Short mmCIF file of C-alpha atoms and ligand atoms in Angstrom, two decimals:
data_model
loop_
_atom_site.label_atom_id
_atom_site.label_comp_id
_atom_site.label_asym_id
_atom_site.label_seq_id
_atom_site.Cartn_x
_atom_site.Cartn_y
_atom_site.Cartn_z
CA MET A 366 86.48 87.78 306.61
CA ASN A 367 84.32 90.45 308.13
CA SER A 368 81.68 89.77 310.82
CA LYS A 369 78.81 91.56 309.08
CA PRO A 370 77.97 92.64 305.45
CA LEU A 371 79.11 96.07 304.28
CA ASP A 372 76.23 98.50 304.95
CA ARG A 373 76.88 100.82 301.82
CA HIS A 374 74.09 103.07 302.52
CA ALA A 375 74.94 103.72 306.07
CA LEU A 376 78.63 104.20 305.11
CA GLY A 377 77.69 106.68 302.37
CA GLN A 378 75.38 108.79 304.61
CA ALA A 379 77.92 108.94 307.41
CA LEU A 380 80.70 110.00 305.02
CA THR A 381 78.43 112.74 303.67
CA ARG A 382 77.58 113.83 307.28
CA LEU A 383 81.46 114.01 308.07
CA ALA A 384 82.27 115.81 304.90
CA ASN A 385 79.83 118.47 305.83
CA ALA A 386 80.63 118.58 309.72
CA SER A 387 81.80 121.76 311.26
CA THR A 388 84.61 122.12 313.92
CA SER A 389 81.68 122.45 316.41
CA ASP A 390 79.96 119.33 315.16
CA LEU A 391 83.33 117.58 315.55
CA MET A 392 83.87 118.85 319.08
CA ARG A 393 80.45 117.78 320.09
CA SER A 394 80.33 114.47 318.37
CA PRO A 395 80.63 111.47 320.94
CA GLN A 396 83.98 110.11 321.34
CA ARG A 397 84.42 107.13 319.19
CA THR A 398 85.70 104.02 320.61
CA LEU A 399 88.83 102.95 318.66
CA ALA A 400 88.03 100.34 316.27
CA LEU A 401 89.34 96.94 317.20
CA SER A 402 91.57 96.76 314.03
CA ALA A 403 92.42 99.58 311.91
CA ALA A 404 92.49 99.28 308.11
CA ARG A 405 95.91 99.61 306.23
CA ARG A 406 96.15 102.90 304.70
CA ILE A 407 97.77 103.26 301.26
CA GLY A 408 98.18 106.61 299.60
CA LEU A 409 98.62 107.09 295.88
CA THR A 410 99.70 110.62 294.96
CA GLY A 411 100.97 112.33 291.90
CA ALA A 412 100.44 115.28 289.48
CA PRO A 413 96.93 115.45 287.74
CA GLY A 414 96.63 112.83 285.26
CA ALA A 415 99.50 110.71 286.44
CA GLY A 416 97.36 107.73 286.31
CA LYS A 417 96.47 107.53 289.98
CA SER A 418 92.59 106.39 289.58
CA THR A 419 93.49 103.81 286.95
CA LEU A 420 96.20 102.41 289.17
CA ALA A 421 94.07 102.54 292.23
CA GLY A 422 91.33 100.50 290.25
CA TYR A 423 93.60 97.78 289.09
CA LEU A 424 95.40 97.60 292.48
CA ALA A 425 91.98 97.27 294.09
CA LEU A 426 90.99 94.43 291.63
CA HIS A 427 94.14 92.82 292.57
CA ARG A 428 93.96 93.26 296.32
CA ALA A 429 90.21 93.12 297.07
CA PRO A 430 89.69 89.24 296.99
CA GLY A 431 89.32 88.26 300.76
CA ARG A 432 89.33 91.88 301.95
CA ARG A 433 87.17 94.57 302.44
CA LEU A 434 88.70 97.55 300.51
CA GLY A 435 87.77 101.24 300.10
CA ILE A 436 89.01 103.72 297.69
CA LEU A 437 88.75 107.38 298.78
CA ALA A 438 89.57 109.93 296.07
CA ILE A 439 90.07 113.44 297.10
CA ASP A 440 88.96 115.26 294.11
CA PRO A 441 90.03 119.02 294.06
CA SER A 442 87.28 119.99 291.69
CA SER A 443 83.71 118.47 292.10
CA PRO A 444 82.47 115.15 293.07
CA ARG A 445 82.40 112.80 290.13
CA SER A 446 80.74 109.70 289.20
CA GLY A 447 82.18 106.29 290.15
CA GLY A 448 83.15 105.42 286.69
CA ALA A 449 85.51 108.40 286.21
CA ILE A 450 87.08 107.91 289.80
CA LEU A 451 88.49 104.75 288.49
CA GLY A 452 89.94 106.28 285.39
CA ASP A 453 88.63 105.48 282.02
CA ARG A 454 90.45 102.16 281.48
CA ILE A 455 88.44 100.08 284.02
CA ARG A 456 84.93 99.38 283.19
CA MET A 457 82.54 99.35 286.09
CA ASP A 458 81.29 95.70 285.29
CA GLU A 459 84.74 94.44 286.03
CA LEU A 460 84.19 95.65 289.57
CA LYS A 461 80.51 94.39 289.95
CA GLY A 462 81.42 91.10 291.32
CA VAL A 463 83.61 92.61 294.07
CA SER A 464 80.99 92.96 296.87
CA GLN A 465 83.60 94.30 299.34
CA LEU A 466 84.87 97.03 297.32
CA TYR A 467 83.66 100.67 298.12
CA ILE A 468 84.65 103.71 296.06
CA ARG A 469 83.99 107.35 297.04
CA SER A 470 85.17 110.64 295.75
CA ILE A 471 85.55 113.36 298.37
CA GLY A 472 85.50 117.16 297.39
CA SER A 473 88.35 119.24 298.78
CA ARG A 474 87.26 122.78 297.95
CA SER A 475 87.37 124.26 301.30
CA ALA A 476 90.21 122.53 302.94
CA SER A 477 93.40 124.61 303.42
CA ASP A 478 95.74 121.68 303.28
CA GLY A 479 94.35 120.44 299.88
CA LEU A 480 92.78 117.33 301.34
CA SER A 481 89.36 117.29 302.93
CA ASP A 482 88.96 118.99 306.17
CA ASN A 483 87.36 115.94 308.18
CA LEU A 484 89.34 113.35 306.29
CA PRO A 485 91.08 111.92 309.71
CA GLU A 486 87.47 111.33 310.95
CA MET A 487 86.42 109.83 307.51
CA LEU A 488 89.38 107.24 307.73
CA ASP A 489 88.40 106.45 311.23
CA LEU A 490 84.87 105.80 309.98
CA MET A 491 86.42 103.11 307.52
CA ASP A 492 87.96 101.41 310.46
CA GLU A 493 84.56 101.36 312.20
CA PHE A 494 83.12 99.84 309.07
CA GLU A 495 85.68 97.17 309.37
CA PHE A 496 87.64 97.93 306.28
CA ASN A 497 90.85 95.86 305.98
CA GLU A 498 92.36 98.37 303.59
CA VAL A 499 91.92 102.06 302.26
CA LEU A 500 93.45 103.36 299.17
CA LEU A 501 93.59 107.10 299.43
CA GLU A 502 93.99 108.94 296.10
CA THR A 503 95.39 112.59 296.24
CA VAL A 504 96.30 115.03 293.68
CA GLY A 505 99.09 117.58 293.63
CA VAL A 506 102.88 118.27 294.19
CA GLY A 507 103.53 120.31 297.23
CA GLN A 508 101.51 120.89 300.52
CA VAL A 509 99.10 118.02 299.69
CA GLU A 510 101.71 115.31 299.98
CA TYR A 511 102.73 116.45 303.64
CA ALA A 512 99.05 116.27 304.60
CA ALA A 513 98.56 112.86 302.85
CA ARG A 514 101.78 111.53 304.36
CA VAL A 515 100.61 111.85 307.63
CA GLN A 516 97.29 110.10 306.93
CA VAL A 517 98.63 106.94 305.38
CA ASP A 518 100.86 104.16 306.29
CA THR A 519 102.44 103.59 302.92
CA LEU A 520 102.77 106.48 300.48
CA VAL A 521 103.09 105.62 296.80
CA LEU A 522 104.28 108.55 294.58
CA LEU A 523 103.48 108.17 290.77
CA LEU A 524 105.90 110.05 288.48
CA LEU A 525 105.38 110.12 284.57
CA PRO A 526 108.47 109.34 282.19
CA GLU A 527 109.74 112.48 280.63
CA SER A 528 107.99 114.77 282.65
CA GLY A 529 109.09 117.53 285.00
CA ASP A 530 107.62 115.56 287.95
CA VAL A 531 110.86 114.79 289.49
CA VAL A 532 112.20 118.36 289.46
CA GLN A 533 108.89 119.37 290.91
CA ALA A 534 108.95 116.70 293.54
CA MET A 535 112.58 117.57 294.47
CA LYS A 536 111.76 121.18 294.80
CA ALA A 537 108.63 120.40 296.96
CA GLY A 538 110.81 118.11 299.16
CA ILE A 539 108.50 115.11 298.40
CA MET A 540 111.29 112.78 297.36
CA GLU A 541 112.04 112.06 301.01
CA MET A 542 108.39 111.35 301.89
CA ALA A 543 107.62 108.54 299.40
CA ASP A 544 107.91 104.94 300.56
CA ILE A 545 107.54 103.65 296.97
CA PHE A 546 108.18 105.51 293.76
CA VAL A 547 106.17 104.30 290.73
CA ILE A 548 107.10 105.44 287.27
CA ASN A 549 103.61 105.05 285.83
CA LYS A 550 102.68 104.63 282.23
CA ALA A 551 105.92 102.84 281.71
CA ASP A 552 104.68 101.94 278.31
CA LEU A 553 105.72 105.41 277.25
CA PRO A 554 109.26 106.14 276.15
CA GLY A 555 111.79 107.35 278.83
CA ALA A 556 110.55 105.17 281.70
CA GLN A 557 113.78 103.19 282.27
CA LYS A 558 115.86 106.35 282.36
CA MET A 559 113.62 107.95 284.86
CA ALA A 560 113.61 105.12 286.96
CA SER A 561 117.57 105.13 287.18
CA ASP A 562 117.51 108.79 287.63
CA ILE A 563 115.27 108.42 290.77
CA LYS A 564 117.35 105.46 292.14
CA ARG A 565 120.22 107.68 291.91
CA ILE A 566 118.60 110.63 293.54
CA SER A 567 117.03 108.65 296.27
CA SER A 568 120.28 106.84 296.89
CA LEU A 569 121.97 110.20 297.56
CA ALA A 570 119.30 111.20 300.20
CA ARG A 571 120.26 110.72 303.84
CA HIS A 572 118.70 107.78 305.33
CA ASP A 573 118.76 106.99 309.05
CA GLU A 574 120.10 103.59 310.19
CA GLY A 575 117.35 101.02 310.03
CA SER A 576 115.11 103.27 308.02
CA TRP A 577 113.08 102.03 305.03
CA ARG A 578 114.83 102.46 301.61
CA PRO A 579 112.30 103.50 299.19
CA SER A 580 111.75 101.45 296.19
CA VAL A 581 111.45 102.42 292.61
CA LEU A 582 109.07 100.33 290.36
CA LEU A 583 107.67 100.59 286.81
CA ALA A 584 104.00 100.33 286.23
CA SER A 585 101.64 100.15 283.32
CA SER A 586 97.92 99.53 283.30
CA SER A 587 98.50 97.21 280.29
CA LYS A 588 100.82 95.20 282.20
CA PRO A 589 99.11 93.08 285.06
CA GLU A 590 102.50 91.75 286.22
CA SER A 591 103.48 95.30 287.23
CA ILE A 592 100.34 95.77 289.30
CA ALA A 593 101.14 92.57 290.96
CA ALA A 594 104.70 93.68 291.85
CA LEU A 595 103.51 97.01 293.22
CA SER A 596 101.05 95.16 295.32
CA GLU A 597 103.82 92.91 296.79
CA GLU A 598 105.98 95.83 297.45
CA ILE A 599 103.16 97.59 299.46
CA ASP A 600 102.71 94.34 301.58
CA ARG A 601 106.52 94.34 301.96
CA HIS A 602 106.35 97.96 303.27
CA GLN A 603 103.56 97.12 305.51
CA ALA A 604 105.37 94.08 306.95
CA TRP A 605 108.28 96.38 307.62
CA LEU A 606 106.19 98.78 309.55
CA ASP A 607 104.92 95.87 311.89
CA LEU A 608 108.48 94.54 312.24
CA ASN A 609 109.92 97.84 313.16
CA ASP A 610 106.99 98.88 315.55
CA ARG A 611 106.13 101.83 313.38
CA ARG A 612 102.29 101.77 313.66
CA LYS A 613 102.39 103.51 317.19
CA VAL A 614 104.56 106.29 315.96
CA LEU A 615 102.34 106.75 312.89
CA ARG A 616 99.19 106.88 315.08
CA GLN A 617 100.77 109.53 317.23
CA GLN A 618 101.98 111.69 314.29
CA ARG A 619 98.43 111.31 312.95
CA ALA A 620 96.81 112.58 316.17
CA ARG A 621 99.25 115.43 316.48
CA TYR A 622 98.42 116.62 313.01
CA ARG A 623 94.71 116.23 313.48
CA LEU A 624 94.60 118.26 316.67
CA ARG A 625 96.80 121.03 315.15
CA ARG A 626 94.43 121.17 312.19
CA LEU A 627 91.30 121.36 314.20
CA ILE A 628 92.62 124.14 316.42
CA GLU A 629 93.78 126.01 313.45
CA ARG A 630 90.49 125.79 311.60
CA ARG A 631 88.66 126.69 314.87
CA ALA A 632 90.90 129.73 315.41
CA GLY A 633 90.28 130.74 311.76
CA GLU A 634 86.59 130.53 312.28
CA VAL A 635 86.34 132.40 315.63
CA ILE A 636 88.72 135.32 314.14
CA ALA A 637 86.68 135.55 310.99
CA ARG A 638 83.28 136.10 312.72
CA GLN A 639 84.44 138.90 315.02
CA ASP A 640 83.21 142.61 314.40
CA PRO A 641 85.92 145.12 313.43
CA SER A 642 85.56 146.57 316.97
CA PHE A 643 86.72 143.42 318.41
CA PHE A 644 90.27 144.29 317.25
CA GLU A 645 90.15 147.74 318.86
CA ALA A 646 90.45 146.10 322.45
CA PRO A 647 93.88 145.48 323.87
CA MET A 648 95.62 142.54 322.36
CA VAL A 649 95.53 140.38 325.73
CA GLN A 650 91.80 140.91 325.88
CA GLN A 651 91.21 139.89 322.33
CA LEU A 652 93.33 136.69 322.95
CA ASP A 653 91.33 135.91 326.12
CA LEU A 654 88.03 136.34 324.35
CA ALA A 655 89.12 134.30 321.24
CA LEU A 656 90.54 131.41 323.33
CA GLN A 657 87.18 131.15 325.24
CA GLN A 658 85.31 131.01 322.07
CA ILE A 659 87.68 128.54 320.46
CA GLY A 660 87.21 126.13 323.21
CA ARG A 661 83.43 126.68 323.49
CA LYS A 662 81.66 123.58 322.12
CA SER A 663 78.92 125.57 320.19
N1 GTP B 1458 99.86 105.12 278.29
C1 GTP B 1458 99.26 104.92 279.46
N2 GTP B 1458 98.14 105.76 279.84
C2 GTP B 1458 97.54 105.50 281.01
C3 GTP B 1458 97.91 104.46 281.99
N3 GTP B 1458 97.29 104.57 283.04
C4 GTP B 1458 96.29 105.55 282.80
N4 GTP B 1458 96.55 106.09 281.56
C5 GTP B 1458 95.85 107.16 281.08
O1 GTP B 1458 96.01 108.40 281.78
C6 GTP B 1458 94.87 109.13 281.87
C7 GTP B 1458 94.58 109.81 283.24
O2 GTP B 1458 94.31 108.67 284.02
P1 GTP B 1458 93.67 108.65 285.36
O3 GTP B 1458 93.74 107.40 286.03
O4 GTP B 1458 92.37 109.36 285.35
O5 GTP B 1458 94.73 109.69 286.06
P2 GTP B 1458 94.64 110.54 287.55
O6 GTP B 1458 95.86 110.57 287.94
O7 GTP B 1458 93.60 109.67 288.36
O8 GTP B 1458 94.05 111.71 287.04
P3 GTP B 1458 93.38 112.98 288.01
O9 GTP B 1458 92.57 112.33 288.95
O10 GTP B 1458 92.55 113.80 287.05
O11 GTP B 1458 94.47 113.75 288.50
C8 GTP B 1458 93.63 108.38 281.29
O12 GTP B 1458 93.52 108.81 279.87
C9 GTP B 1458 94.21 106.92 281.30
O13 GTP B 1458 93.67 106.11 280.29
C10 GTP B 1458 99.09 103.57 281.60
O14 GTP B 1458 99.53 102.75 282.21
N5 GTP B 1458 99.73 103.88 280.31
MG1 MG B 1459 92.16 110.43 289.42
#
């Protein structure tokens, strides 16, 4: 178990600070020493209303004993209350006894990748607060999944039976990104057919030698055994990552994405604040000046 009790107040404040931090703030912030052990990061993604929050809540209840577990829900609209974050099926009192569970919703209004601009820093903060595991809920089909893919170790994609979700996901190239497919709300008709469709599609996809073969599970909030099975599959994927030395590769991909995003954001800000006359100067001069300002920590 963790060495010190979870300081919810300090964590909440630090997350709020980070949510509002500018690129200059990030560039000025002291280099954090890497946390000794990093939290496992599990992404739950899918279309609006796919049941992500409900599933995150049940998964958390299942996985929290003996662990410090955080749920970060990227909410494209406005920050909501803890109750809504968990979906309407879980009552907050079910979670009261779980002292090591922390739930937070994060707005994504300004971020161009559909997540939150400083999400990488927020996830690192969870490491500093000695979380063992973080569930990251993200909404959408398309660009958001690319961004989410890089932030997590295990990506779970939720699809609904008898929906256009598969077609959408195939179009957006997401089928290759998921480690685990979940046909959620499997109590609804059409779930079995959907599962066999996805198995067929994913078996057609090209898999490199020794790569992880994505699994396809059915889940329903009314079936605790389906939550347990998903939880086990997540553990199996995490064990596979360790066995195949994938953590270092993931860390490097994450760092690459973070640096690129920081520089892109910074460049956007610097260009946006120039007067129209700036663009009358020769191109090379514009570039020199802009690059200077991009690198300046103020
Ligand atoms: N039939 C059925 N309904 C479910 C199941 N899980 C969740 N729901 C319902 O689906 C609706 C959406 O659930 P949420 O968990 O809020 O879905 P979400 O994907 O987090 O939604 P957004 O965050 O708004 O995108 C709610 O009315 C839930 O009660 C399930 O297993 N079966
Ligand atoms: Mg939700």
